Each structure stands twice: as structure tokens, then as C-alpha cells.
MMTF fields as JSON, N, C-alpha, C and O atoms, coordinates in Angstrom:
{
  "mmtfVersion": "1.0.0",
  "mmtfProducer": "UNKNOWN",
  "numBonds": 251,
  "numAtoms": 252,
  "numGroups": 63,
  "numChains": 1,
  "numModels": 1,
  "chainsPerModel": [1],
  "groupsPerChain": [63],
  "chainIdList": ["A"],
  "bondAtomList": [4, 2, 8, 6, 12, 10, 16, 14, 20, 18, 24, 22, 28, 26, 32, 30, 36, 34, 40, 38, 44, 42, 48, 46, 52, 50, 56, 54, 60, 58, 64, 62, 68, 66, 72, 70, 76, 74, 80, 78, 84, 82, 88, 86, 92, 90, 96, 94, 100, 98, 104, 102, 108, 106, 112, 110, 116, 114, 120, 118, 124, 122, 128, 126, 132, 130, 136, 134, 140, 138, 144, 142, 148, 146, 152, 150, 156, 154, 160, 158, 164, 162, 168, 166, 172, 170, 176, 174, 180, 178, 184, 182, 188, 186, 192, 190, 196, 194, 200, 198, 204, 202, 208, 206, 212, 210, 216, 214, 220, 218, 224, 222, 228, 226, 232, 230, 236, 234, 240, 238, 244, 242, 248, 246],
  "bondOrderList": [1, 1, 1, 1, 1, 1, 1, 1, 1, 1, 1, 1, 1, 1, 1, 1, 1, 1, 1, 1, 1, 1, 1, 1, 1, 1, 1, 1, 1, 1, 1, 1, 1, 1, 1, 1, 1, 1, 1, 1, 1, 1, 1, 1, 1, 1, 1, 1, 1, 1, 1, 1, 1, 1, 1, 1, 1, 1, 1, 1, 1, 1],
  "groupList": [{"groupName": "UNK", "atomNameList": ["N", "CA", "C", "O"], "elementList": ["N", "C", "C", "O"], "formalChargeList": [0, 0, 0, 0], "bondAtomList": [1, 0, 2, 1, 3, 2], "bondOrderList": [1, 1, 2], "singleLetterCode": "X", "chemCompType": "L-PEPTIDE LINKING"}],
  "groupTypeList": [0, 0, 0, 0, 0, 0, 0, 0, 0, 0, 0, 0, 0, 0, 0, 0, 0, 0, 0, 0, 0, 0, 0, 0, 0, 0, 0, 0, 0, 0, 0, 0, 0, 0, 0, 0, 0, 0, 0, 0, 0, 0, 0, 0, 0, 0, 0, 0, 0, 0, 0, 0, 0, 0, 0, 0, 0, 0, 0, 0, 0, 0, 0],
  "groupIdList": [1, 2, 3, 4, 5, 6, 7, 8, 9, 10, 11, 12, 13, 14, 15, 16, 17, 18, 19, 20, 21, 22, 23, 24, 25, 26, 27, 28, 29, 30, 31, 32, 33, 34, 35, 36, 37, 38, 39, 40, 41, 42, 43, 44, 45, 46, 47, 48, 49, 50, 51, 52, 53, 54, 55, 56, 57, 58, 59, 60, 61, 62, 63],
  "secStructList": [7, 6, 6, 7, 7, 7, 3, 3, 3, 3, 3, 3, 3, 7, 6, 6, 1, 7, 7, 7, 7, 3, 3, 3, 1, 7, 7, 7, 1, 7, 7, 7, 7, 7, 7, 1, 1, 1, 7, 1, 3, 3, 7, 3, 3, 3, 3, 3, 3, 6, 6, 1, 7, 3, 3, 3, 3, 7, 7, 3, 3, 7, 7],
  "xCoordList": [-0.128, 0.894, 0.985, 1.561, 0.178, 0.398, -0.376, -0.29, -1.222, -1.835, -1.531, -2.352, -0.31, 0.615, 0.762, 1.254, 0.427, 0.618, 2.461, 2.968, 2.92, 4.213, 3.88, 2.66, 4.527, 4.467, 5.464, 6.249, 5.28, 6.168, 6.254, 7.349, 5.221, 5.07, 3.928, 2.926, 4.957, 4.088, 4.655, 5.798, 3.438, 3.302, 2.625, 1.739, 3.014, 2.28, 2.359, 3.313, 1.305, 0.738, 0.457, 0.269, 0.459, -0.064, -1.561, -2.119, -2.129, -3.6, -3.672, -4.494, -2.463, -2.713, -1.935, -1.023, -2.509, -1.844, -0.141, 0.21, 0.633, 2.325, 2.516, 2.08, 3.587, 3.834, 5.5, 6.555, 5.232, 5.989, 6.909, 7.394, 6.923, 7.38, 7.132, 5.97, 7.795, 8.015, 8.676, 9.901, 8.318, 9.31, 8.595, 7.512, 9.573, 8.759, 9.98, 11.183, 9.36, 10.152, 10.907, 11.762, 10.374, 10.84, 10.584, 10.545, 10.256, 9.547, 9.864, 10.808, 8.863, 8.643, 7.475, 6.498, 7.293, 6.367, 5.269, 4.097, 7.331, 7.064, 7.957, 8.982, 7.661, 8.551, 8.46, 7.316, 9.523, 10.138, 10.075, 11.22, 9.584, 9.831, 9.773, 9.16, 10.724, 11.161, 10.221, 10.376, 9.312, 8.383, 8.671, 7.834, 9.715, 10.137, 10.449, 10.603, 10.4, 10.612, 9.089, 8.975, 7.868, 6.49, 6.243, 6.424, 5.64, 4.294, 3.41, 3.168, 2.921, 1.913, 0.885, 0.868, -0.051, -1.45, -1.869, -1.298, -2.55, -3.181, -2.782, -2.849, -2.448, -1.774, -2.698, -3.762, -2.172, -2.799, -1.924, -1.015, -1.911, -1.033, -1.461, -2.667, -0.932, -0.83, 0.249, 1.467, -0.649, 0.237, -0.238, -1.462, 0.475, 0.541, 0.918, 2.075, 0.276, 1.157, 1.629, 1.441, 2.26, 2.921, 1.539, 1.476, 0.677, -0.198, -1.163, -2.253, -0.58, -1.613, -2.727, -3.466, -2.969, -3.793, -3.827, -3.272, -4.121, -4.022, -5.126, -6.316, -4.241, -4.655, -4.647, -3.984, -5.294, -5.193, -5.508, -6.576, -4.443, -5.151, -4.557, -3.967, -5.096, -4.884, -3.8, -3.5, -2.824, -1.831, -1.991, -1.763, -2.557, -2.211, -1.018, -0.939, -0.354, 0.696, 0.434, -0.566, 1.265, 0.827, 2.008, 3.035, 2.078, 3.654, 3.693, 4.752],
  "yCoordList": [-23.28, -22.668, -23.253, -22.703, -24.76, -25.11, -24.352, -24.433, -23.531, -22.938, -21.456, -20.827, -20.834, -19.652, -19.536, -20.447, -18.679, -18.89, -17.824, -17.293, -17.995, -17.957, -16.602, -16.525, -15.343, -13.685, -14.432, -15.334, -13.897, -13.642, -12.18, -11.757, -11.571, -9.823, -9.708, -10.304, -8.133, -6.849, -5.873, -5.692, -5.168, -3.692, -2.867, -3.413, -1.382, -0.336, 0.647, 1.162, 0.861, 2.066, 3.503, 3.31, 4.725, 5.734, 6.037, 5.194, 6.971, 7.778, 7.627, 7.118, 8.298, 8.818, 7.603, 7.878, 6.472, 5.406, 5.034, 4.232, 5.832, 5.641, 4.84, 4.853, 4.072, 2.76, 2.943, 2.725, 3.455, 3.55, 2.601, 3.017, 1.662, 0.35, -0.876, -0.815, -1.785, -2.811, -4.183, -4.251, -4.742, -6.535, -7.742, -8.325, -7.794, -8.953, -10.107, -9.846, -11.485, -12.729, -13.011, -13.877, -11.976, -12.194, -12.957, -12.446, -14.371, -15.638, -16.043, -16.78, -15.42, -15.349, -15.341, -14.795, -15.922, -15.988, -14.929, -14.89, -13.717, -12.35, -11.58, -12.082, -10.41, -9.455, -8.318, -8.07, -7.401, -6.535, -4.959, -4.706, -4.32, -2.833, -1.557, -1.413, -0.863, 0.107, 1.406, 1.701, 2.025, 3.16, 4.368, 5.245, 4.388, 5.417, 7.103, 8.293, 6.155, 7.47, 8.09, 9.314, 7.241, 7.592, 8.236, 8.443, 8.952, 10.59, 9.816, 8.62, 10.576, 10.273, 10.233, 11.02, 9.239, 9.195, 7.906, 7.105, 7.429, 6.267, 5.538, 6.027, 4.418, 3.817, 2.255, 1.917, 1.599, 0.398, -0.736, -0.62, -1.86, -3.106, -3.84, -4.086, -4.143, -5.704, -6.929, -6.881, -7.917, -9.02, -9.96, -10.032, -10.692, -11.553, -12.992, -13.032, -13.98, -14.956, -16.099, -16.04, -17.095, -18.083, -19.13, -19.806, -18.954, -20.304, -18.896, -19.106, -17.571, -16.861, -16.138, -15.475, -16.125, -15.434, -14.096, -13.866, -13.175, -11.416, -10.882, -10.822, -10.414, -9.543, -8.242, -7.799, -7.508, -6.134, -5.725, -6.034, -4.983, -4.683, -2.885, -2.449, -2.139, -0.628, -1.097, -2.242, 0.632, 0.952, 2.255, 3.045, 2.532, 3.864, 4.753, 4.591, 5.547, 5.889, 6.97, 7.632, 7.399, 8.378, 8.896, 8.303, 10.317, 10.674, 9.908, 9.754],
  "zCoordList": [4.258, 3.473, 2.076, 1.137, 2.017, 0.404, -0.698, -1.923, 0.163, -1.024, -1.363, -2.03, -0.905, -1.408, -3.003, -3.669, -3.399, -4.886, -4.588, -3.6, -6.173, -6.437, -6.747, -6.894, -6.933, -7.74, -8.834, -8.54, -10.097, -10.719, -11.553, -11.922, -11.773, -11.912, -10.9, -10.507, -10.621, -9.707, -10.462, -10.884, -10.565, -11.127, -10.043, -9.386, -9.748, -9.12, -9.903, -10.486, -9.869, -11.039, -9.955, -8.754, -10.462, -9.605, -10.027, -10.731, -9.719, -9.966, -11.774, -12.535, -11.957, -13.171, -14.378, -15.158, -14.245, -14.652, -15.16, -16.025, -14.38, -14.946, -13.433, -12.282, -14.397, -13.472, -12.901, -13.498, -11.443, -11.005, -9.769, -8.717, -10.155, -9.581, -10.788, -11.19, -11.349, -11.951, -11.606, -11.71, -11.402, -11.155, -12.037, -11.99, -12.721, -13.751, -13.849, -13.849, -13.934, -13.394, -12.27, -12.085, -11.402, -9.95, -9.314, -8.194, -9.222, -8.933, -7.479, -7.191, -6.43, -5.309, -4.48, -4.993, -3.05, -2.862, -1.784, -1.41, -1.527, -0.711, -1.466, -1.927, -1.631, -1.851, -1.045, -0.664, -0.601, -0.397, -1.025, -1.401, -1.169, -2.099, -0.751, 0.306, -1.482, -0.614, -1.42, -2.605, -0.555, -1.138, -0.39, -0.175, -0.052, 0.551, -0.383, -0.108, -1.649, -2.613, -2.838, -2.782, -3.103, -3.693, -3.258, -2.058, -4.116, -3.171, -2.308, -2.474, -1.345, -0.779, -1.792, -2.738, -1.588, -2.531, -2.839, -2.1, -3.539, -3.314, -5.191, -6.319, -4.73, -5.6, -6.244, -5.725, -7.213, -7.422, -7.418, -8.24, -6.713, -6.898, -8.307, -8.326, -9.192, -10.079, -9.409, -9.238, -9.145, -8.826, -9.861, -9.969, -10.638, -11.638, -10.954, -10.535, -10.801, -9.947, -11.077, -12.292, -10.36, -11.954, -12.561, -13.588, -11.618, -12.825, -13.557, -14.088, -13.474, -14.542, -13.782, -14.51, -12.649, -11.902, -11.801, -10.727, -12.241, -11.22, -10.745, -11.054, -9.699, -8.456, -8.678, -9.617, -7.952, -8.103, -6.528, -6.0, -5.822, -4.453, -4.863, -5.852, -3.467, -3.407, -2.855, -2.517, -2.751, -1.592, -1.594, -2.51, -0.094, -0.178, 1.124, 2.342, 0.319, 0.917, 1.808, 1.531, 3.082, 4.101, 4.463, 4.132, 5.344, 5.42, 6.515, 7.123]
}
């Protein structure tokens, strides 16, 4: 567990690059988001962590 890095921005972007989810200085090491609103379709994670690292994973959404 010591090697958990910290989030401090997540971004989700859709297909068509508008970013529909934002959290910036949220300094955590899980977060929570409710996607209950998003279209179905396939999405992109940004995770920014605190020593400067980013991530990029998929999400893709289903009904």
C-alpha cells in the first residue's frame, strides 16, 4: 500500500474530446464519481497524481 500514489486531477473526456467530468485538487487516493448521467460510449480517464505523473486509462460505459 506504500506505493499508492495520491490523485489530485481527474479529467474524463468523451469521443469527441469535451470534458465531461472534472476534479482538480481533490487530493485523494480513491475517488467516487457517479456516471449515472453519461451516454453510453466509450470514454477517456486523465488521472494526474501529486508527484506529477499521468495516467490515461479507457471507461467504457454500458446500459
Amino acid at each position: 500500500m506504500g506505493d499508492e500514489k495520491t490523485i489530485s486531477t481527474l479529467q474524463i473526456t468523451n469521443l469527441q474530446g469535451q470534458t465531461v467530468y472534472s476534479s482538480i485538487n481533490k487530493v485523494s487516493q480513491s475517488m467516487e464519481i457517479d456516471i449515472s448521467s453519461f451516454s453510453v460510449g466509450i470514454y477517456t480517464v486523465l488521472l494526474l497524481d501529486s508527484e506529477g505523473m499521468l495516467s490515461t486509462r479507457k471507461l467504457v460505459v454500458v446500459e
